[in-house]
Coordinates of C-alpha atoms and ligand atoms in Angstrom, one line a residue:
M1 CA 49.2 137.5 79.1
S2 CA 50.7 138.1 82.5
H3 CA 54.0 139.5 81.3
E4 CA 54.9 142.5 79.2
R5 CA 56.2 141.6 75.7
G6 CA 59.5 143.2 74.7
K7 CA 59.5 145.8 71.9
F8 CA 62.1 147.5 69.8
S9 CA 62.3 151.3 70.4
S10 CA 62.1 152.3 66.8
R11 CA 62.4 151.2 63.2
V12 CA 66.2 151.7 63.3
G13 CA 66.2 149.6 66.5
F14 CA 64.6 146.7 64.6
I15 CA 66.9 147.1 61.6
L16 CA 70.0 147.1 63.7
A17 CA 68.9 144.2 65.9
A18 CA 67.8 142.1 62.9
A19 CA 71.0 143.1 61.1
G20 CA 72.9 142.2 64.3
S21 CA 71.4 138.8 64.0
A22 CA 71.9 138.4 60.3
V23 CA 75.5 139.6 60.2
G24 CA 77.7 137.1 61.8
L25 CA 80.0 134.2 61.1
G26 CA 77.8 133.4 58.1
N27 CA 79.0 136.6 56.4
L28 CA 82.5 137.0 57.7
V29 CA 83.5 133.3 57.7
A30 CA 81.2 131.1 55.7
F31 CA 80.5 133.4 52.7
P32 CA 84.1 134.1 51.7
V33 CA 84.9 130.4 52.0
M34 CA 82.0 129.3 49.9
A35 CA 82.6 132.0 47.3
S36 CA 86.3 131.0 47.0
K37 CA 85.4 127.3 46.7
N38 CA 82.6 127.8 44.2
G39 CA 83.8 130.0 41.4
G40 CA 83.9 133.5 42.9
A41 CA 81.5 135.8 41.1
A42 CA 79.4 132.9 39.7
F43 CA 78.6 131.9 43.3
L44 CA 77.9 135.6 44.2
L45 CA 75.4 135.9 41.3
V46 CA 73.5 132.8 42.3
Y47 CA 73.5 134.0 45.9
L48 CA 72.2 137.4 45.0
F49 CA 69.5 135.9 42.8
F50 CA 68.3 133.8 45.7
I51 CA 68.4 136.7 48.2
V52 CA 66.2 138.9 46.0
V53 CA 63.8 136.3 44.5
I54 CA 63.4 133.8 47.3
C55 CA 64.7 135.1 50.6
Y56 CA 63.3 138.6 50.7
P57 CA 59.6 137.5 50.3
V58 CA 60.1 134.7 53.0
M59 CA 61.7 137.3 55.2
M60 CA 58.7 139.6 54.9
A61 CA 56.3 136.7 55.6
E62 CA 58.2 135.7 58.7
V63 CA 58.1 139.2 60.2
A64 CA 54.5 139.6 59.3
M65 CA 53.6 136.3 61.1
G66 CA 55.3 137.5 64.2
R67 CA 53.9 141.0 64.2
H68 CA 50.4 139.7 63.5
T69 CA 50.3 137.1 66.2
Q70 CA 52.6 138.8 68.8
R71 CA 54.0 135.4 69.5
N72 CA 57.1 133.2 69.2
P73 CA 57.2 130.7 66.3
V74 CA 55.3 127.9 68.1
G75 CA 52.6 130.3 69.2
A76 CA 52.5 132.0 65.8
F77 CA 51.9 128.9 63.9
L78 CA 49.4 127.7 66.5
K79 CA 47.4 130.9 66.6
L80 CA 47.2 131.5 62.9
S81 CA 46.3 127.9 62.1
G82 CA 43.5 127.9 64.8
G83 CA 45.3 125.3 66.9
S84 CA 46.2 122.7 64.3
R85 CA 48.6 119.9 65.5
L86 CA 50.4 119.7 62.3
W87 CA 51.3 123.4 62.3
H88 CA 52.2 123.2 66.0
G89 CA 54.8 120.6 65.0
V90 CA 56.2 122.9 62.3
G91 CA 56.4 125.7 64.9
M92 CA 58.4 123.3 67.1
L93 CA 60.8 122.7 64.3
A94 CA 61.3 126.4 64.1
I95 CA 62.4 126.4 67.7
L96 CA 64.5 123.3 67.6
T97 CA 66.5 124.6 64.6
P98 CA 67.8 127.8 66.3
F99 CA 68.5 125.8 69.4
M100 CA 70.8 123.4 67.6
I101 CA 72.3 126.1 65.5
A102 CA 73.2 127.9 68.7
V103 CA 75.2 124.8 69.6
F104 CA 77.5 124.8 66.7
Y105 CA 77.6 128.5 66.5
S106 CA 78.9 128.7 70.1
V107 CA 81.7 126.3 69.3
I108 CA 83.0 128.5 66.5
T109 CA 82.6 131.7 68.6
V110 CA 84.7 130.1 71.3
W111 CA 87.6 129.7 68.8
L112 CA 87.4 133.5 68.3
L113 CA 87.9 134.0 72.0
V114 CA 90.9 131.6 72.0
Y115 CA 92.4 133.5 69.1
L116 CA 91.9 136.8 70.9
R117 CA 93.7 135.5 74.0
E118 CA 96.6 134.2 71.9
L119 CA 96.9 137.5 70.1
M120 CA 97.0 139.4 73.3
F121 CA 100.0 137.3 74.4
G122 CA 101.9 137.9 71.2
G123 CA 100.8 134.8 69.4
L124 CA 100.1 136.3 65.9
N125 CA 103.1 134.4 64.4
M126 CA 101.8 131.1 65.8
L127 CA 98.3 131.7 64.6
A128 CA 99.5 132.4 61.1
D129 CA 100.9 128.9 60.9
D130 CA 98.6 126.6 59.0
A131 CA 98.8 123.8 61.6
S132 CA 97.6 126.0 64.5
F133 CA 93.9 126.0 63.8
G134 CA 93.5 122.2 64.2
E135 CA 95.6 122.2 67.3
I136 CA 93.5 125.0 68.9
A137 CA 90.2 123.3 68.1
A138 CA 91.3 120.2 69.9
R139 CA 92.5 121.9 73.1
P140 CA 90.6 120.9 76.3
T141 CA 91.0 124.4 77.7
T142 CA 88.3 125.6 75.2
F143 CA 85.8 124.6 77.9
G144 CA 86.8 127.5 80.1
Y145 CA 86.1 129.8 77.2
L146 CA 82.8 128.1 76.5
I147 CA 81.6 128.8 80.0
F148 CA 82.7 132.4 79.8
L149 CA 80.8 132.8 76.5
L150 CA 77.6 131.3 77.7
V151 CA 77.6 133.4 80.8
L152 CA 78.1 136.5 78.7
V153 CA 75.3 135.6 76.3
F154 CA 72.8 134.9 79.1
V155 CA 73.7 138.1 81.0
I156 CA 72.9 140.1 77.8
L157 CA 69.7 138.3 77.3
L158 CA 68.7 139.1 80.9
G159 CA 68.7 142.8 79.7
G160 CA 65.7 142.0 77.5
V161 CA 64.9 143.1 74.0
R162 CA 65.6 146.8 74.3
G163 CA 68.2 147.0 77.0
G164 CA 70.1 143.9 75.9
I165 CA 69.7 142.9 72.3
E166 CA 69.0 146.4 70.8
R167 CA 71.6 148.2 72.8
L168 CA 74.3 145.8 71.9
A169 CA 73.5 146.0 68.2
R170 CA 73.4 149.8 68.1
V171 CA 77.0 150.1 69.2
L172 CA 78.5 147.1 67.5
M173 CA 77.0 147.0 64.1
P174 CA 78.1 150.4 62.8
T175 CA 81.6 149.8 64.3
L176 CA 81.9 146.5 62.5
A177 CA 80.9 148.0 59.2
V178 CA 83.5 150.7 59.4
M179 CA 86.3 148.3 60.4
L180 CA 85.5 145.9 57.6
V181 CA 85.6 148.6 55.0
A182 CA 88.8 150.0 56.3
L183 CA 90.5 146.6 56.4
T184 CA 89.3 145.8 52.9
I185 CA 90.8 149.1 51.6
F186 CA 94.1 148.1 53.1
V187 CA 94.1 144.7 51.5
L188 CA 93.2 146.1 48.1
T189 CA 96.3 148.2 48.2
L190 CA 98.6 145.1 48.5
E191 CA 100.5 143.9 45.5
N192 CA 98.8 141.0 43.6
A193 CA 95.4 141.8 45.2
S194 CA 94.1 142.3 41.7
V195 CA 94.4 138.6 40.9
G196 CA 92.0 137.9 43.8
I197 CA 89.7 140.7 42.8
A198 CA 89.5 139.2 39.4
Y199 CA 88.8 135.8 40.9
Y200 CA 86.1 137.2 43.0
L201 CA 84.4 139.4 40.4
V202 CA 84.8 137.5 37.1
P203 CA 82.4 134.5 37.1
D204 CA 83.7 131.0 36.6
F205 CA 80.6 129.0 35.8
S206 CA 82.6 125.8 35.4
R207 CA 82.3 125.1 39.1
M208 CA 78.6 125.5 39.2
D209 CA 76.6 122.4 39.8
L210 CA 73.6 121.4 41.8
A211 CA 75.5 121.1 45.1
V212 CA 76.8 124.7 44.7
I213 CA 73.3 126.0 44.0
N214 CA 71.9 124.2 47.0
G215 CA 74.8 125.5 49.1
A216 CA 74.1 129.1 47.9
L217 CA 70.5 128.9 49.0
A218 CA 71.2 127.3 52.4
Q219 CA 73.9 130.0 52.9
A220 CA 71.4 132.8 51.9
F221 CA 68.9 131.5 54.4
F222 CA 71.5 131.1 57.1
S223 CA 73.0 134.5 56.5
L224 CA 69.6 136.3 56.7
S225 CA 68.7 134.3 59.8
L226 CA 65.7 132.9 57.9
G227 CA 63.9 129.6 58.6
M228 CA 64.8 129.8 62.2
G229 CA 61.9 131.6 63.7
I230 CA 64.2 134.5 64.4
L231 CA 62.3 136.9 62.2
I232 CA 59.0 135.6 63.5
T233 CA 60.1 136.5 67.0
Y234 CA 61.7 139.8 66.1
G235 CA 58.5 140.6 64.1
S236 CA 56.6 140.2 67.3
Y237 CA 58.7 143.0 68.8
F238 CA 58.2 145.2 65.7
S239 CA 56.1 148.3 65.7
R240 CA 52.8 148.5 63.9
E241 CA 53.6 152.0 62.6
D242 CA 56.5 150.8 60.4
S243 CA 56.7 149.2 57.0
I244 CA 57.8 145.6 57.1
A245 CA 58.8 145.6 53.4
G246 CA 61.0 148.6 53.9
S247 CA 62.7 147.5 57.1
T248 CA 63.4 144.0 55.9
R249 CA 64.8 145.3 52.7
M250 CA 67.3 147.4 54.7
V251 CA 68.3 144.3 56.7
A252 CA 68.8 142.2 53.6
I253 CA 70.9 145.0 52.0
A254 CA 73.1 145.4 55.1
D255 CA 73.6 141.7 55.4
T256 CA 74.5 141.1 51.8
S257 CA 76.8 144.1 51.7
I258 CA 78.8 142.9 54.6
A259 CA 79.1 139.4 53.0
F260 CA 80.2 141.0 49.8
F261 CA 82.9 143.1 51.6
A262 CA 84.1 140.1 53.5
G263 CA 84.7 138.3 50.2
L264 CA 86.4 141.4 48.9
L265 CA 88.7 141.3 51.9
I266 CA 89.5 137.6 52.0
L267 CA 90.0 136.6 48.4
P268 CA 92.3 139.3 47.3
A269 CA 94.2 138.7 50.6
I270 CA 94.7 135.0 49.7
F271 CA 96.3 135.9 46.3
A272 CA 98.3 138.8 47.8
F273 CA 100.0 136.4 50.1
D274 CA 100.6 133.7 47.5
P275 CA 100.2 134.9 44.0
N276 CA 100.6 131.4 42.8
T277 CA 97.6 130.2 44.7
N278 CA 96.1 127.4 42.7
T279 CA 92.3 127.9 42.6
D280 CA 91.9 124.1 42.7
D281 CA 93.4 124.1 46.1
L282 CA 90.9 126.6 47.2
S283 CA 88.1 124.2 46.4
T284 CA 89.0 122.1 49.3
S285 CA 89.1 125.0 51.7
S286 CA 87.0 125.0 54.9
V287 CA 86.3 127.2 57.8
G288 CA 90.0 126.8 58.8
L289 CA 90.8 128.8 55.7
I290 CA 89.6 132.0 57.4
F291 CA 91.1 131.1 60.7
S292 CA 94.5 130.8 59.2
F293 CA 94.3 133.4 56.6
L294 CA 93.2 136.3 58.7
P295 CA 96.3 136.1 61.0
K296 CA 98.4 136.0 57.8
I297 CA 96.8 139.2 56.6
F298 CA 97.6 140.9 59.9
L299 CA 101.1 139.5 60.0
S300 CA 101.8 141.1 56.7
M301 CA 101.2 144.5 58.2
E302 CA 104.3 143.9 60.3
A303 CA 106.6 145.7 57.8
A304 CA 104.6 148.8 58.0
V305 CA 103.5 149.0 61.6
G306 CA 105.7 146.5 63.5
Y307 CA 104.7 143.2 65.2
F308 CA 103.0 145.0 68.0
G309 CA 101.0 147.3 65.7
A310 CA 100.0 144.3 63.6
S311 CA 98.9 142.4 66.7
I312 CA 96.7 145.4 67.8
A313 CA 95.1 145.5 64.4
A314 CA 94.4 141.8 64.6
I315 CA 93.0 142.1 68.1
V316 CA 90.6 144.9 66.9
F317 CA 89.4 142.9 64.0
F318 CA 88.9 139.6 65.8
T319 CA 87.1 141.5 68.5
L320 CA 84.7 142.7 65.9
V321 CA 84.1 139.3 64.4
F322 CA 83.5 138.1 67.9
F323 CA 80.9 140.8 68.5
A324 CA 79.2 140.0 65.2
A325 CA 79.0 136.4 66.3
L326 CA 77.8 137.5 69.7
T327 CA 74.9 139.5 68.4
S328 CA 73.9 136.6 66.2
L329 CA 74.2 134.1 69.1
V330 CA 72.1 136.3 71.3
S331 CA 69.4 136.4 68.7
I332 CA 69.5 132.6 68.2
I333 CA 69.1 131.9 71.8
E334 CA 66.3 134.5 72.2
I335 CA 64.0 132.3 70.2
P336 CA 63.6 129.3 72.5
I337 CA 63.6 131.7 75.4
S338 CA 60.6 133.7 74.0
C339 CA 58.9 130.3 73.4
W340 CA 59.4 129.2 77.1
I341 CA 58.1 132.6 78.2
D342 CA 55.0 132.6 76.0
E343 CA 54.0 129.0 76.1
F344 CA 54.8 128.1 79.7
K345 CA 54.0 131.5 81.1
I346 CA 57.2 131.7 83.1
S347 CA 59.3 134.8 83.8
R348 CA 62.1 135.8 81.5
R349 CA 64.6 135.1 84.3
K350 CA 63.3 131.5 84.7
A351 CA 63.2 130.9 80.9
I352 CA 66.9 132.0 80.7
V353 CA 67.9 129.6 83.4
V354 CA 66.1 126.7 81.6
Q355 CA 67.7 127.6 78.4
A356 CA 71.2 127.9 79.9
V357 CA 71.0 124.4 81.3
L358 CA 69.8 123.0 78.0
M359 CA 72.5 124.8 76.1
A360 CA 75.2 123.5 78.3
I361 CA 74.0 119.9 77.9
F362 CA 74.3 120.1 74.1
T363 CA 77.4 122.3 73.6
I364 CA 79.6 120.1 75.6
P365 CA 79.5 117.1 73.1
A366 CA 79.9 119.6 70.2
T367 CA 83.0 121.1 71.7
V368 CA 84.7 117.8 72.4
S369 CA 83.9 116.5 69.0
L370 CA 86.8 118.2 67.3
G371 CA 89.5 115.9 68.6
I372 CA 89.1 115.8 72.4
S373 CA 86.7 112.9 72.6
D374 CA 87.0 110.0 70.2
F375 CA 83.4 109.0 70.7
F376 CA 82.0 112.4 69.6
T377 CA 84.8 113.0 67.0
N378 CA 83.8 109.8 65.1
F379 CA 80.2 110.0 66.2
T380 CA 78.5 108.6 63.1
N381 CA 78.7 107.7 59.5
Y382 CA 76.6 108.7 56.5
G383 CA 77.0 109.5 52.9
G384 CA 80.1 107.4 53.0
V385 CA 82.0 109.7 55.4
S386 CA 82.7 109.5 59.2
K387 CA 81.1 112.5 60.9
S388 CA 81.6 114.1 64.3
F389 CA 78.8 115.3 66.5
F390 CA 79.6 118.8 65.4
D391 CA 79.4 117.8 61.7
L392 CA 76.1 116.1 62.3
V393 CA 74.5 119.2 63.9
S394 CA 75.9 121.4 61.2
D395 CA 74.7 119.1 58.3
V396 CA 71.2 118.6 59.7
F397 CA 70.4 122.1 61.0
Y398 CA 72.4 124.3 58.7
E399 CA 72.6 122.6 55.4
T400 CA 69.3 120.8 55.4
I401 CA 66.6 122.0 57.6
L402 CA 66.5 125.8 56.8
P403 CA 65.1 125.5 53.3
L404 CA 62.5 123.0 54.7
V405 CA 61.3 125.5 57.4
G406 CA 61.3 128.2 54.7
F407 CA 59.1 125.9 52.6
T408 CA 56.6 125.4 55.4
V409 CA 56.5 129.2 56.1
C410 CA 55.6 129.8 52.5
I411 CA 53.0 127.1 52.3
F412 CA 51.5 128.2 55.6
C413 CA 51.3 131.9 54.7
A414 CA 49.9 131.3 51.2
W415 CA 47.5 128.4 51.9
R416 CA 46.6 128.5 55.5
W417 CA 46.8 132.1 56.6
K418 CA 46.0 133.0 53.0
L419 CA 47.7 135.6 50.9
S420 CA 45.0 138.2 51.7
G421 CA 45.7 137.9 55.4
L422 CA 49.4 138.3 54.8
A423 CA 48.8 141.3 52.5
D424 CA 46.6 142.9 55.2
E425 CA 49.4 142.6 57.7
L426 CA 52.0 143.9 55.3
E427 CA 49.9 146.9 54.6
V428 CA 50.0 147.9 58.3
G429 CA 52.4 150.8 58.5
D430 CA 52.9 150.7 54.8
P431 CA 49.9 152.2 52.9
N432 CA 51.6 151.9 49.6
Y433 CA 52.1 148.2 49.8
R434 CA 48.7 147.0 48.4
G435 CA 48.8 146.9 44.7
S436 CA 52.6 147.5 44.5
R437 CA 54.8 145.4 42.2
L438 CA 56.2 143.7 45.3
H439 CA 52.7 142.8 46.4
R440 CA 51.9 141.3 43.0
Y441 CA 55.1 139.4 43.0
I442 CA 54.5 137.9 46.4
D443 CA 50.9 136.9 45.6
L444 CA 52.2 135.2 42.5
S445 CA 55.2 133.4 43.9
L446 CA 54.8 132.7 47.6
G447 CA 52.4 129.9 47.2
T448 CA 53.9 128.5 44.0
V449 CA 57.4 129.0 42.7
I450 CA 59.2 129.8 45.9
P451 CA 58.1 126.8 47.9
V452 CA 58.7 124.5 44.9
V453 CA 62.3 125.8 44.6
L454 CA 62.8 125.4 48.4
L455 CA 61.4 121.8 48.3
V456 CA 63.6 120.8 45.4
V457 CA 66.7 122.2 47.2
F458 CA 65.8 120.4 50.4
L459 CA 65.3 117.1 48.6
S460 CA 68.5 117.3 46.6
T461 CA 70.5 118.3 49.7
V462 CA 69.2 115.3 51.5
N463 CA 70.1 113.1 48.6
Q464 CA 73.6 114.6 48.3
I465 CA 74.5 114.6 52.0
Y466 CA 72.9 111.5 53.4
L467 CA 72.3 109.0 50.6
Ligands
LIG501 N1 72.8 135.0 60.2 C1 73.9 134.7 61.1 C2 75.2 134.7 60.3 O1 75.2 135.0 59.2 C3 73.8 133.4 61.8 C4 72.5 133.2 62.4 C5 71.9 132.0 62.2 C6 72.0 134.0 63.3 C7 70.8 131.8 62.7 C8 70.8 133.8 63.9 C9 70.2 132.6 63.6 O2 76.2 134.3 60.8

């Protein structure tokens, strides 16, 4: 190959970069919303079960594929399958998915920027109003912010794996964790917070149904950045001296802990502000919940630290959510870029320009589909509901496709690459792996139970959303 492949500087570098990818809006926004809608602790338990039993093995398999082949997802499937067309197609799906996820992820990240600007100009009061979120999402000025965001992301990506991605994550991830814990402690001291804690930690299984279970699995995949070729690509930058099982475990623990804390922050806060919150109302909550509740949490600090102090705290927090989203966005966009570099043998700089143009083409319709353009707002219709372009991308690529890609990864590793090939790779840098309990579990489940569960979830999601 004519160009030098990027590499993480160390095991910690990989863990932070992968955690930087994993920790994002999925943890800080989607997880608390889903937990509040779906029975608090009951959802948490199902989620944890999926992380341990299904996601962790898939995560190891993805990293192993990347490290073994030293390629992006398309190249990895192609190389390991000996050039099969079918698997080439699957690899393409693993590129298309992050590409489209980057589109709707950018739209949400742009809202964070708008919030930050409003906060800096004294708008905390306004943001705490329930009506503000819808109004903000429909503002045409969001375009300016979108351009700013995309420029920022592509400048970081120009810095490469070590100078861009890893350096960003090293600073931001620890800061984010500390801020989140500090804020959670503050909320837990509020009066009535205990009602929310109970709601979060005492399971209510009455809300459990198939849709909730499917949602938990899709959320677990999304949160760990699985099924998107990200870990295949990051695996290709991973050192052969380190243990894949150990490093991915750290990433999964970090990601799940942050999601857990985000729930512990948001749910008690909801009840602290309105002790009479009817949990049935919560079941219709959406992303907007977080975007209007967070400003309320900060506004409540006014009594203690004044309006200015409360605004500063809000600015710091939103900045961190923004950075968590940024590290994720950078990782998502790195996937197609690494594919353009490997498969078309072009320079990183050129690949970035190609990707920037493609991104701009797709993000524009997604941005205007929240009220600015009628055509994109009422873009299509399925499952008996009118859907915007933004909804379509989110339904297809977030809710539906991830388990499918996960399924193909399992089938591929177990039946094409073969479990013995996978085990050989997992043993590199981890002499204790062979014969361990984990090894036996993966041999037993990766070609059988795990793909079956993923396929069932995929089919029932299709049935539920589109039919
Ligand atoms: N895992 C990230 C989150 O939880 C989102 C993400 C998805 C990042 C896909 C990379 C790829 O928000």
